[in-house]
CSV table of C-alpha atoms and ligand atoms in Angstrom, one decimal:
chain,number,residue,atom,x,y,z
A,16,UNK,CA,11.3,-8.4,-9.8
A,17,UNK,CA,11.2,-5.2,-12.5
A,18,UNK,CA,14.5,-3.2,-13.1
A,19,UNK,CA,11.7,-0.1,-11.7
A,20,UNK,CA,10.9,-1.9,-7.7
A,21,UNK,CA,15.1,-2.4,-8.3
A,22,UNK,CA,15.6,1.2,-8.6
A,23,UNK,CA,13.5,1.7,-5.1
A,24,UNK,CA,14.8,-1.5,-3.3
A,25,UNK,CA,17.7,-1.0,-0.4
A,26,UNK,CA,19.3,-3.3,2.5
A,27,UNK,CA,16.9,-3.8,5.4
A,28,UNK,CA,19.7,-4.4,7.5
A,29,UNK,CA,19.4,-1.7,10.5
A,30,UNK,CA,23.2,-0.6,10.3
A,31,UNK,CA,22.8,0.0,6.6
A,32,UNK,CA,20.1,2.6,7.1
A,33,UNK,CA,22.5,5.4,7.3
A,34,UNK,CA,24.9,4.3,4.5
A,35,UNK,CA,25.0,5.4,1.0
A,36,UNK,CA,26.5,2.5,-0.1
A,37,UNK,CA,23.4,0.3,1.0
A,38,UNK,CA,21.8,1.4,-2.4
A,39,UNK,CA,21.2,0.5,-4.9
A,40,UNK,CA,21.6,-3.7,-4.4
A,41,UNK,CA,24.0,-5.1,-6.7
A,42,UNK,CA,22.6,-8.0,-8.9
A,43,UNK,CA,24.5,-11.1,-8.9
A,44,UNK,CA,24.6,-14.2,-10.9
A,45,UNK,CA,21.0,-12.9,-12.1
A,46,UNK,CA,19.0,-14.3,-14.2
A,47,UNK,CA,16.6,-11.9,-16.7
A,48,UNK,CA,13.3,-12.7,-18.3
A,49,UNK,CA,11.3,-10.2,-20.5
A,50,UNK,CA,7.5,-9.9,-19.9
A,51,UNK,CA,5.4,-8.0,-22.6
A,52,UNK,CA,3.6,-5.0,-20.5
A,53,UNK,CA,1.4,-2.5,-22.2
A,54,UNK,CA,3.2,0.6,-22.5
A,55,UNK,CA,2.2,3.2,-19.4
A,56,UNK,CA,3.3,6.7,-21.0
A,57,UNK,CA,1.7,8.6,-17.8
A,58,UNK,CA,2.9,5.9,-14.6
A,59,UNK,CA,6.6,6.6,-16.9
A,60,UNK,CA,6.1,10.0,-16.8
A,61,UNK,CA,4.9,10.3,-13.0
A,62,UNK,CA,7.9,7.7,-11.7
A,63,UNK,CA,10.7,9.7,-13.7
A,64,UNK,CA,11.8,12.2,-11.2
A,65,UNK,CA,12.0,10.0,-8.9
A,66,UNK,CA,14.2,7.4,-10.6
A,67,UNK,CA,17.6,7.3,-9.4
A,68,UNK,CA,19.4,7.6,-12.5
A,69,UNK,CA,23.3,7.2,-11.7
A,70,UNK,CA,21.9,3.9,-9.4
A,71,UNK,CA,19.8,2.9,-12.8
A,72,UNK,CA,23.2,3.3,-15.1
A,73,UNK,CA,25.0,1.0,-12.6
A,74,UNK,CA,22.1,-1.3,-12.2
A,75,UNK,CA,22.1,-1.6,-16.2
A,76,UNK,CA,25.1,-2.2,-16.6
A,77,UNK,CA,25.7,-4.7,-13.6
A,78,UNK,CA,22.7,-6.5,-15.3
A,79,UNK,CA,24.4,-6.5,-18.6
A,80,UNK,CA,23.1,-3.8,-20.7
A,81,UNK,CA,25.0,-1.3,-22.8
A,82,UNK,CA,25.3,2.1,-20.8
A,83,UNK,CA,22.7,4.1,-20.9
A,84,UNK,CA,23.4,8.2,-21.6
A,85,UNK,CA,24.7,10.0,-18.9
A,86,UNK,CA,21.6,12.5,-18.4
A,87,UNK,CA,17.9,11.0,-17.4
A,88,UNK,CA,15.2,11.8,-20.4
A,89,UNK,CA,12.8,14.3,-19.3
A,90,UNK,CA,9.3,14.0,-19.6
A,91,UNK,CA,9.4,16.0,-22.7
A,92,UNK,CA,11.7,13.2,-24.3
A,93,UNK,CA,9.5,10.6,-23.8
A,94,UNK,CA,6.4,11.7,-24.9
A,95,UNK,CA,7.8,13.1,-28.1
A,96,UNK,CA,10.8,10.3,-28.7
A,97,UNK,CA,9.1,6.7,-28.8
A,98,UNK,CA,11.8,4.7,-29.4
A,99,UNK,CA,13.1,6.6,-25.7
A,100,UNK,CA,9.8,5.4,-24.3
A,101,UNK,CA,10.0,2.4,-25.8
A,102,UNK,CA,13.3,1.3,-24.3
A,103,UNK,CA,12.7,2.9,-20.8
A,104,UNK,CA,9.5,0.8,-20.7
A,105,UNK,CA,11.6,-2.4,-21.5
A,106,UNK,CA,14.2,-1.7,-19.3
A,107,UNK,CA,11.9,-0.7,-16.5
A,108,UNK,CA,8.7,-2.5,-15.9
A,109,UNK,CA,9.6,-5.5,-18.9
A,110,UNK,CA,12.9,-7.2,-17.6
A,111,UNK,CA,12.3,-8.9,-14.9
A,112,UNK,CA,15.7,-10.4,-12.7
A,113,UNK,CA,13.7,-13.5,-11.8
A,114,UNK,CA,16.8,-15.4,-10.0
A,115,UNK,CA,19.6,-14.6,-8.4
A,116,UNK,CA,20.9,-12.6,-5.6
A,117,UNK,CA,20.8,-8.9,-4.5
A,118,UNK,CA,23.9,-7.6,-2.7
A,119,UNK,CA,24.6,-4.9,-0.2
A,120,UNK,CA,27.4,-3.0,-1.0
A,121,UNK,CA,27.3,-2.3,2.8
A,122,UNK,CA,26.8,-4.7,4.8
A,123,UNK,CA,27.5,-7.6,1.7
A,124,UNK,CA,24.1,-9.3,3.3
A,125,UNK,CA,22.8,-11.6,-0.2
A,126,UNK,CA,18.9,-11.0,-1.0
A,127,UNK,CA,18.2,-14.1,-2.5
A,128,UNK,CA,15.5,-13.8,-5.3
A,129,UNK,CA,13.7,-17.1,-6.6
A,130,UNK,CA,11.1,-17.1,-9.3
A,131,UNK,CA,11.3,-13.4,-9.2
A,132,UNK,CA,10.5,-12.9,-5.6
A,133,UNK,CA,13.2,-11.4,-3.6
A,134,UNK,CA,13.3,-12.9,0.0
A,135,UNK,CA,13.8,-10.3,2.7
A,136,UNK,CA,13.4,-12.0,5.7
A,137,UNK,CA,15.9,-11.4,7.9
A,138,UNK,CA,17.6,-13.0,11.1
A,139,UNK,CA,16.2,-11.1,14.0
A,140,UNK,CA,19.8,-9.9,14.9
A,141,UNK,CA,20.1,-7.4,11.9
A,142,UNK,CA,17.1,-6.0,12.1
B,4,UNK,CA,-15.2,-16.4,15.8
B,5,UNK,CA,-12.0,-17.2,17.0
B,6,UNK,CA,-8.9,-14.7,15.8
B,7,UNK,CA,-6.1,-17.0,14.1
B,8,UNK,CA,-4.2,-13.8,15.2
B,9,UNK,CA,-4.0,-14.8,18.4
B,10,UNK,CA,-2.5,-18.0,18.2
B,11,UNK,CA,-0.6,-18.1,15.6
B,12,UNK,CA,2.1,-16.1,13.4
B,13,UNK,CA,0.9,-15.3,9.9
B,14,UNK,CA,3.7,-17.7,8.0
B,15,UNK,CA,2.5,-20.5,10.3
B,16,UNK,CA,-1.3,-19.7,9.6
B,17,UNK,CA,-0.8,-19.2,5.8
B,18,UNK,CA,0.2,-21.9,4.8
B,19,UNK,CA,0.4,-24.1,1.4
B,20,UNK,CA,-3.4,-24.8,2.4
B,21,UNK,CA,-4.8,-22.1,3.8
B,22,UNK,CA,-3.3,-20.1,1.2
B,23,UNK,CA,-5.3,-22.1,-1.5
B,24,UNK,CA,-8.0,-22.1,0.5
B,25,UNK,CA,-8.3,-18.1,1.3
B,26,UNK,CA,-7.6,-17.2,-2.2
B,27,UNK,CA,-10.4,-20.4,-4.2
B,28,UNK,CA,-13.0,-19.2,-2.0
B,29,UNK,CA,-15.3,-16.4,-3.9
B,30,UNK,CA,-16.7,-15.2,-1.0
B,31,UNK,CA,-13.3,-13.8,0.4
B,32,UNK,CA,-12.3,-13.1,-3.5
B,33,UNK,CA,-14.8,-10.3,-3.1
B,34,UNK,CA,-14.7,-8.7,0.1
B,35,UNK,CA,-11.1,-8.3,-0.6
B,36,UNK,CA,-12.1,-6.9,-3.8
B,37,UNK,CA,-14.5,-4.5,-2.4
B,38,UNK,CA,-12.3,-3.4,0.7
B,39,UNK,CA,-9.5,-2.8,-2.0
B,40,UNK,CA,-11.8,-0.6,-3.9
B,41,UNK,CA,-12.9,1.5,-1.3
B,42,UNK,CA,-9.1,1.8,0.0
B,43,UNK,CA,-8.7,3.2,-3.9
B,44,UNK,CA,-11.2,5.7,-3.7
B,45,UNK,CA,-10.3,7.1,-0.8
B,46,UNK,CA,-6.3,7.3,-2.1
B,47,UNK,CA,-8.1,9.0,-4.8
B,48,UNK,CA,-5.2,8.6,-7.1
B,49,UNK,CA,-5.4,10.9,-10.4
B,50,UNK,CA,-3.1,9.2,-12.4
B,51,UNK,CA,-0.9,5.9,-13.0
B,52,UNK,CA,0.7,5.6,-9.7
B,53,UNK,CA,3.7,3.1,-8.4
B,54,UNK,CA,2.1,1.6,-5.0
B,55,UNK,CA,3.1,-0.7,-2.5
B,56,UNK,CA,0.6,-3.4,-1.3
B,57,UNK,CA,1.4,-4.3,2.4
B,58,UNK,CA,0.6,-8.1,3.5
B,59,UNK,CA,-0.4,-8.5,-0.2
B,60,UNK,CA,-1.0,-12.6,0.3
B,61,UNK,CA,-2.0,-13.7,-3.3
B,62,UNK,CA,-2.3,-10.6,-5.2
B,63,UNK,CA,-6.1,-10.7,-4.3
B,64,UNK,CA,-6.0,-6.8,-3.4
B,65,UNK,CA,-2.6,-5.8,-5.6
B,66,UNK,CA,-5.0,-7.5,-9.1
B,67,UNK,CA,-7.4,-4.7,-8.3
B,68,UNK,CA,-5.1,-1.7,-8.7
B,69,UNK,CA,-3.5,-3.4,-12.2
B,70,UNK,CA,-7.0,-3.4,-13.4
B,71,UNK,CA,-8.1,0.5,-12.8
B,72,UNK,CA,-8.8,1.4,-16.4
B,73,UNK,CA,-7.2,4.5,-17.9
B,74,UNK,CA,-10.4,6.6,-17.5
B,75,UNK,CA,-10.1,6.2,-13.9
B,76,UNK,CA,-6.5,7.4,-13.0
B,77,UNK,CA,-4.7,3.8,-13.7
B,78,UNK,CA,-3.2,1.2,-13.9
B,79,UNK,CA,-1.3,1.2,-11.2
B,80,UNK,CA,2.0,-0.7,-11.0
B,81,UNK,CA,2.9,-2.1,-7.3
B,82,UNK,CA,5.1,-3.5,-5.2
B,83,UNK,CA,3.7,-6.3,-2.3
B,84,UNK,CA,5.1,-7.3,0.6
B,85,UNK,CA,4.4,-10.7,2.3
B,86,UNK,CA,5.7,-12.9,5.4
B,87,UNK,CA,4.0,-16.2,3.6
B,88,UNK,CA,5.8,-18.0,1.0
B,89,UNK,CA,2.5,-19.9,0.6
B,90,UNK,CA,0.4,-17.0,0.0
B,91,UNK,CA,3.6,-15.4,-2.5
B,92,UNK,CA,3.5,-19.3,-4.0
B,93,UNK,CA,-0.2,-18.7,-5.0
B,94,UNK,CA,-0.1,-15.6,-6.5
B,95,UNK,CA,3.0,-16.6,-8.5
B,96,UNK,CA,0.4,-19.2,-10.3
B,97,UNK,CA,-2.6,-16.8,-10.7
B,98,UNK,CA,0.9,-14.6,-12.5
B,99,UNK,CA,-0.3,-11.1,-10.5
B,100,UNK,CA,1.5,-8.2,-12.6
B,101,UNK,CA,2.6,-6.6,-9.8
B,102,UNK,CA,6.5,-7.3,-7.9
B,103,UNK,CA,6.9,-9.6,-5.0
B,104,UNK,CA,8.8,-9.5,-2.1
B,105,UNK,CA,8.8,-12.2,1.0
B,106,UNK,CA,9.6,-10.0,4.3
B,107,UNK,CA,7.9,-9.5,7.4
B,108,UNK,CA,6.4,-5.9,8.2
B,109,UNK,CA,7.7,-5.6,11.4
B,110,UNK,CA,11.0,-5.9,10.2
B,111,UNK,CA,10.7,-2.4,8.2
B,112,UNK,CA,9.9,-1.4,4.8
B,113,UNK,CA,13.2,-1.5,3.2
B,114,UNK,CA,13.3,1.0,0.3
B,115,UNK,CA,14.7,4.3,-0.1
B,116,UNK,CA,12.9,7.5,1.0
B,117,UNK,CA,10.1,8.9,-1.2
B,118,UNK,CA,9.5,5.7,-3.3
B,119,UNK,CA,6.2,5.4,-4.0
B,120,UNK,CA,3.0,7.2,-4.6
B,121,UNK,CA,0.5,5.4,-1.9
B,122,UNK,CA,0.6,2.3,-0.1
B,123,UNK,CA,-2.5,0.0,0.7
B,124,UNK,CA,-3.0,-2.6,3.4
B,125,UNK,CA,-5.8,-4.7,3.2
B,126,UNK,CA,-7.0,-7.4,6.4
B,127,UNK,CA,-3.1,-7.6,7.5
B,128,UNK,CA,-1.5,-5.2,9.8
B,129,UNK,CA,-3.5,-6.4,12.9
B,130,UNK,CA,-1.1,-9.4,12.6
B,131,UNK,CA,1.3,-6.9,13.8
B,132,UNK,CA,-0.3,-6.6,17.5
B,133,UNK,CA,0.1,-10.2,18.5
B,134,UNK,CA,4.6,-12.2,18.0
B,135,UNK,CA,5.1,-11.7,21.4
B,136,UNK,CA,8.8,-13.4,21.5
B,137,UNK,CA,11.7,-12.4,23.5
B,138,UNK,CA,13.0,-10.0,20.7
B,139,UNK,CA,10.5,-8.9,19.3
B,140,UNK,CA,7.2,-6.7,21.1
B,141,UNK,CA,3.9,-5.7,19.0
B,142,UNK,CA,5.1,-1.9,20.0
B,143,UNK,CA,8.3,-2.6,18.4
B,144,UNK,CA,7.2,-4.0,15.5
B,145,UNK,CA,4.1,-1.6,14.6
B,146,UNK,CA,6.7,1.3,14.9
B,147,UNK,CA,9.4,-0.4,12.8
B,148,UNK,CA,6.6,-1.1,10.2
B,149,UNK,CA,5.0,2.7,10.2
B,150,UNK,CA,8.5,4.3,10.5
B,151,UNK,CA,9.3,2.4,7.4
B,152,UNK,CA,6.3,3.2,5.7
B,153,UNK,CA,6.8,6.6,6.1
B,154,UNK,CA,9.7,7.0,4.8
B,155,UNK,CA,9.2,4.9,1.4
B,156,UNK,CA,6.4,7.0,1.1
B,157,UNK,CA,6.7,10.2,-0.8
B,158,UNK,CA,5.0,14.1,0.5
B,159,UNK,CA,1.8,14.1,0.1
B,160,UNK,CA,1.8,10.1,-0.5
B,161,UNK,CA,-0.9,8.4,1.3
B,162,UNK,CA,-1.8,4.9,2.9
B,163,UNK,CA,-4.8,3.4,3.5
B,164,UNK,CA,-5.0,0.4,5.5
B,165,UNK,CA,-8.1,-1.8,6.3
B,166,UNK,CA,-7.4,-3.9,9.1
B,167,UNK,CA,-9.1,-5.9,11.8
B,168,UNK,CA,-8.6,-4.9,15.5
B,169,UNK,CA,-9.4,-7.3,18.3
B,170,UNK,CA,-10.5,-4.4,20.3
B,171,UNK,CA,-10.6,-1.0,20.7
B,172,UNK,CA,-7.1,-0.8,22.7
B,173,UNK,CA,-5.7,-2.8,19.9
B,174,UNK,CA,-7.3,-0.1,17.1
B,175,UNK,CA,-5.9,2.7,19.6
B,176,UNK,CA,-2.3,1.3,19.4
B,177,UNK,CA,-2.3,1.3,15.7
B,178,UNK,CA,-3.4,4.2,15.0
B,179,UNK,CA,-1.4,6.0,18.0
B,180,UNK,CA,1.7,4.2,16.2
B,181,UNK,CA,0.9,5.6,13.1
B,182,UNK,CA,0.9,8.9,14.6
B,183,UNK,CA,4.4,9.2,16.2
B,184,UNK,CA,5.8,8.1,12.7
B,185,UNK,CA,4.6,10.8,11.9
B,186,UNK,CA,1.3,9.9,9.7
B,187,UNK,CA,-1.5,12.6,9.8
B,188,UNK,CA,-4.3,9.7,10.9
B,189,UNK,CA,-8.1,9.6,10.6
B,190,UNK,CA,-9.6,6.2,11.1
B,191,UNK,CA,-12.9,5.5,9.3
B,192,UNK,CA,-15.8,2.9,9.8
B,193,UNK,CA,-18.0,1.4,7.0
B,194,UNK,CA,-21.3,0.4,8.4
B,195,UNK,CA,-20.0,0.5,12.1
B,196,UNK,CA,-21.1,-1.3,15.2
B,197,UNK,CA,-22.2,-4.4,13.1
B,198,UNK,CA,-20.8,-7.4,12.6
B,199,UNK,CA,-19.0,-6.8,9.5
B,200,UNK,CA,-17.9,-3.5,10.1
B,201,UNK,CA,-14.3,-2.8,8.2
B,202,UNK,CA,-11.6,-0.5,9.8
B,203,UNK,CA,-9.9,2.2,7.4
B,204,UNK,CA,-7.1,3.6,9.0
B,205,UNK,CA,-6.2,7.1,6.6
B,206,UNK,CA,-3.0,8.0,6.8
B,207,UNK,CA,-1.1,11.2,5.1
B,208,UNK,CA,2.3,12.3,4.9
B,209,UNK,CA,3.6,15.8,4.9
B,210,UNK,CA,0.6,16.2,8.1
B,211,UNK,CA,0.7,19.9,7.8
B,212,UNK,CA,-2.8,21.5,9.6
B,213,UNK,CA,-2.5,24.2,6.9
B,214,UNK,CA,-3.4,22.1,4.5
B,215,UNK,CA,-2.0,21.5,0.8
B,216,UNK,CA,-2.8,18.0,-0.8
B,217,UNK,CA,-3.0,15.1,1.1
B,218,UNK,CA,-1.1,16.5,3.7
B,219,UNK,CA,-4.5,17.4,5.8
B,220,UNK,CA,-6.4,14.0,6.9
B,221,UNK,CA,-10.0,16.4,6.4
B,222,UNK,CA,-9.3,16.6,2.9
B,223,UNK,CA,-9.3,12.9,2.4
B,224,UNK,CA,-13.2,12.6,3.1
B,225,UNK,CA,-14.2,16.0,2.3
B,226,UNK,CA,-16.2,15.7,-0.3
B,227,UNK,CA,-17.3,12.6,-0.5
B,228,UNK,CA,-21.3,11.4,-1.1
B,229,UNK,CA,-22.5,11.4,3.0
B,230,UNK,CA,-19.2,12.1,4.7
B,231,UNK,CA,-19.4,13.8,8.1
B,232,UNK,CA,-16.1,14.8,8.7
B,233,UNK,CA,-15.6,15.6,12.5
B,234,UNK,CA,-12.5,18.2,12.9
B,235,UNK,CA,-10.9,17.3,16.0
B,236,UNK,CA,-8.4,19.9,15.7
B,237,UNK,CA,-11.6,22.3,16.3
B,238,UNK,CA,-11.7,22.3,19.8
B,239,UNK,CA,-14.4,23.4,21.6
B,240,UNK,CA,-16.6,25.0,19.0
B,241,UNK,CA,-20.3,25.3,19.5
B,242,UNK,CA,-21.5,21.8,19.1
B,243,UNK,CA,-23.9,20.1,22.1
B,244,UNK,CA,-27.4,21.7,21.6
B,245,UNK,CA,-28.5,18.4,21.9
B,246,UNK,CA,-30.3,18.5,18.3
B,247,UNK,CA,-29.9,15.8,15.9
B,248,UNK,CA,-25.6,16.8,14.3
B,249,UNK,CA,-25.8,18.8,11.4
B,250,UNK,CA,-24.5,15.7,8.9
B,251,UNK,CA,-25.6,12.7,11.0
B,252,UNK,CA,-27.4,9.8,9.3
B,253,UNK,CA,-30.3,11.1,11.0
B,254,UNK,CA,-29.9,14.5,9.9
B,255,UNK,CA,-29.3,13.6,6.6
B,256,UNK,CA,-32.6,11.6,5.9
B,257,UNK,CA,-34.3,14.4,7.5
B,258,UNK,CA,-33.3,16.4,5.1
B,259,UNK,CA,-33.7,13.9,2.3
B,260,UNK,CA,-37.8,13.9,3.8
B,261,UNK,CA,-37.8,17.9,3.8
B,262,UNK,CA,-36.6,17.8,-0.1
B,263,UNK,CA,-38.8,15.1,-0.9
B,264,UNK,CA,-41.9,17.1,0.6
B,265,UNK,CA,-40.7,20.3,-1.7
B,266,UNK,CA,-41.5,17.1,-4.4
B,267,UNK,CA,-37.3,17.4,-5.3
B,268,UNK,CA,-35.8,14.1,-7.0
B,269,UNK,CA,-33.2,12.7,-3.7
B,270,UNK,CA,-31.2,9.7,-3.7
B,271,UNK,CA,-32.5,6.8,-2.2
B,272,UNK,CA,-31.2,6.3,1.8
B,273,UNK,CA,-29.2,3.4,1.8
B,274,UNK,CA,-26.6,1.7,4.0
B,275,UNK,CA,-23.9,4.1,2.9
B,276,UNK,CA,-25.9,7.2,3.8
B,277,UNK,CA,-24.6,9.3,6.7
B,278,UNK,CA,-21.9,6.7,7.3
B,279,UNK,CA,-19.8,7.1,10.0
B,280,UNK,CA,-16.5,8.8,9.6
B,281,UNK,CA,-14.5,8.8,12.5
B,282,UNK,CA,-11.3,10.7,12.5
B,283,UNK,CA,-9.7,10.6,16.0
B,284,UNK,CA,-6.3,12.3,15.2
C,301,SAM,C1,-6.1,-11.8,5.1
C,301,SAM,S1,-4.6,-11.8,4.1
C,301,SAM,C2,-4.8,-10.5,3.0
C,301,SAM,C3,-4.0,-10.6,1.7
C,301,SAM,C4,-4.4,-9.6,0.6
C,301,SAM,N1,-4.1,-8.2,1.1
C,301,SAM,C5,-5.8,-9.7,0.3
C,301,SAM,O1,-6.5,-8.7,0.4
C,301,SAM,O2,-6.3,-10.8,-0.1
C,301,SAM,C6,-3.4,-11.2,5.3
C,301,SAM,C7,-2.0,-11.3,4.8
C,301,SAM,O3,-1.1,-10.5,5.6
C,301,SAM,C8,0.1,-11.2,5.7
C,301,SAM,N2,0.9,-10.8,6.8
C,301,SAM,C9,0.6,-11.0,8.1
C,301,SAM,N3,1.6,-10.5,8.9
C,301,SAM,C10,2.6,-10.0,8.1
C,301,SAM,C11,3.9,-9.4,8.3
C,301,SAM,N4,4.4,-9.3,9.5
C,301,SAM,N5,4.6,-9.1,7.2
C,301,SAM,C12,4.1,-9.2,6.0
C,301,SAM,N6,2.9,-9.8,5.7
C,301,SAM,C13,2.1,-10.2,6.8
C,301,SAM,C14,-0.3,-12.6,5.7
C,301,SAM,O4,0.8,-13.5,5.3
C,301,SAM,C15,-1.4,-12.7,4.7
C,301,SAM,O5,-1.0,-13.0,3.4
């Protein structure tokens, strides 16, 4: 599962619909792999505004990268800056949490994720 | 040809050998492929887009939208959703590029408002209409799944989702549930009332009636080679003169004759000419 689907991903658990705290899903005893992807300047572009940033800082950090700076990059940034593309593109779409579990901060309900699916199947009483 | 649908739930039906079955045979490779294709083209994404693939089984529809070249508005980066760890199992060894999630559909769609660009479902949601169980109705779940969808779906995102009804109540249900979550709807038939006619069900968010992009369900088909788009919205009108309908299949070839007689170049009538376009919302 991509740092990117991470930054999208909240509980499914019906009483965690209304709470802030039900995003993002906090990684836990995960487990990274890097796939080599083919740079996607325009998809990087087009998802930017829509990343959550603060929930990517705290994602990146709970995953064990250094902090990344306080303010997004704009679109500006990354077509002119390559190294910024560069490491956006790595962070996003190349590391991969492949196992592990994903943790409400809500609820506390454990995604688990197994060969880099996440399992979201849940007991019929939460939904 | 009897409906697994009906009997069974999709986990139990796809399983470790079905799954290998479904995705080995070339035949089903591409009428997946082609569905997915025409579900593309009527998305008519512009550029590299972040889409989830609802009931994505092994990747068989999700490959297609990694592979739209740059010249044609891609690749695409997605997300699929699945209730079979078989099917999940299989595309994890053909090593699809897009994300993977096991969950069922009628649980929700579990990410945050405005997440992605489009969303495409292909030969899955009908599996929606049967799980009777004690907890569970197909009402409940089609409206869990299209309230969800809606609302990881961002303005002016749209979903298109081929699908297989039983029947005509059972296409009326889906579509209807579609509508109170809030979807502008249009439902489309390639080569209708034969045996392999294939469902689109059009969906659009933001549903405003004055238009603006992809919130009007017209726009969708407008345009397109042979579309007859018929505007419900324009009610009454002056329609009925019992003539062949200005865009019709027939109409269309009769024109095709009356250009061909002025000794103009047309295109040659084929199975796509005229098709039918149904938009009942
Ligand atoms: C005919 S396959 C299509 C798979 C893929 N879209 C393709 O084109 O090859 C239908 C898929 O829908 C999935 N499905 C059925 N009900 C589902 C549900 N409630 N939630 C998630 N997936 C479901 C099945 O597990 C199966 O993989």
């Amino acid at each position: 599962m991509k740092v990117l689907t991470l930054n999208f991903l909240t509980c499914a658990v019906k009483m965690c619909k209304a709470s802030n705290d039900s995003f993002p899903l906090h990684p836990k005893d995960a487990e990274l792999a890097k796939d080599d992807v083919e740079i996607n300047l325009q998809l990087l572009v087009n998802v930017l505004p829509r990343i959550d940033w603060t929930a990517l800082r705290t994602t990146s950090t709970e995953l064990g990268f250094p902090e990344l700076p306080e303010q997004p990059p704009t679109a500006e940034d990354l077509t002119s800056d390559e190294k910024m593309l560069q490491d956006l593109h790595t962070l996003l779409l190349e590391t991969q949490m492949i196992e592990g579990k994903l943790v409400c901060g809500h609820c506390g309900h454990e995604y688990a994720v197994r060969e880099g699916i996440a399992n979201f199947l849940l007991p019929s009483h939460l939904v | 040809m009897s409906r697994p649908e009906d009997t069974l739930s999709a986990d139990v039906h796809y399983d470790d050998v079905e799954a290998r079955k479904y995705t080995t045979s070339s035949r089903i490779k591409n009428i997946q492929a082609s569905m997915t294709q025409r579900a593309l083209e009527l998305l008519d994404l512009q550029s590299p887009s972040f889409i989830l693939d609802v009931g994505c089984g092994s990747g068989l529809s999700g490959e297609i939208l990694s592979d739209v070249p740059e010249d044609e508005g891609g690749p695409h980066v997605w997300v699929g959703m699945d209730i079979s760890a078989s099917m999940l199992d299989v595309a994890l060894q053909r090593d699809v590029e897009g994300d993977l999630m096991l969950a069922d559909i009628g649980q929700g769609v579990p990410f945050r408002a405005g997440s992605f660009d489009a969303a495409i479902s292909i030969s899955a949601i009908q599996w929606l209409c049967n799980a009777e169980s004690s907890e569970t109705s197909p009402a409940g779940r089609l409206s869990r799944f299209f309230n969800g969808l809606y609302a990881s779906l961002k303005r002016g995102g749209r979903a298109v989702c081929q699908f297989y009804p039983k029947n005509d109540v059972q296409k009326k249900m889906i579509t209807s549930a579609a509508v109170k979550a809030g979807f502008s709807a249009g439902l489309l038939e390639d080569d209708p009332e034969t045996k392999s006619v294939k469902v689109y069900l059009v969906l659009t968010v933001g549903g405003s009636t004055t238009g603006g992009n992809g919130g009007d369900i017209t726009n969708v088909v407008e345009g397109m080679d042979g579309v007859d788009v018929v505007d419900l919205r324009k009610k009454g009108g002056k329609s009925g003169k019992g003539e062949i309908k200005k865009g019709s299949k027939a109409w269309i070839i009769n024109k095709k004759e009356q250009m061909e007689r002025k000794g103009k170049i047309v295109r040659a009538t084929s199975k796509y000419t005229g098709r039918k376009r149904r938009i009942q919302f």
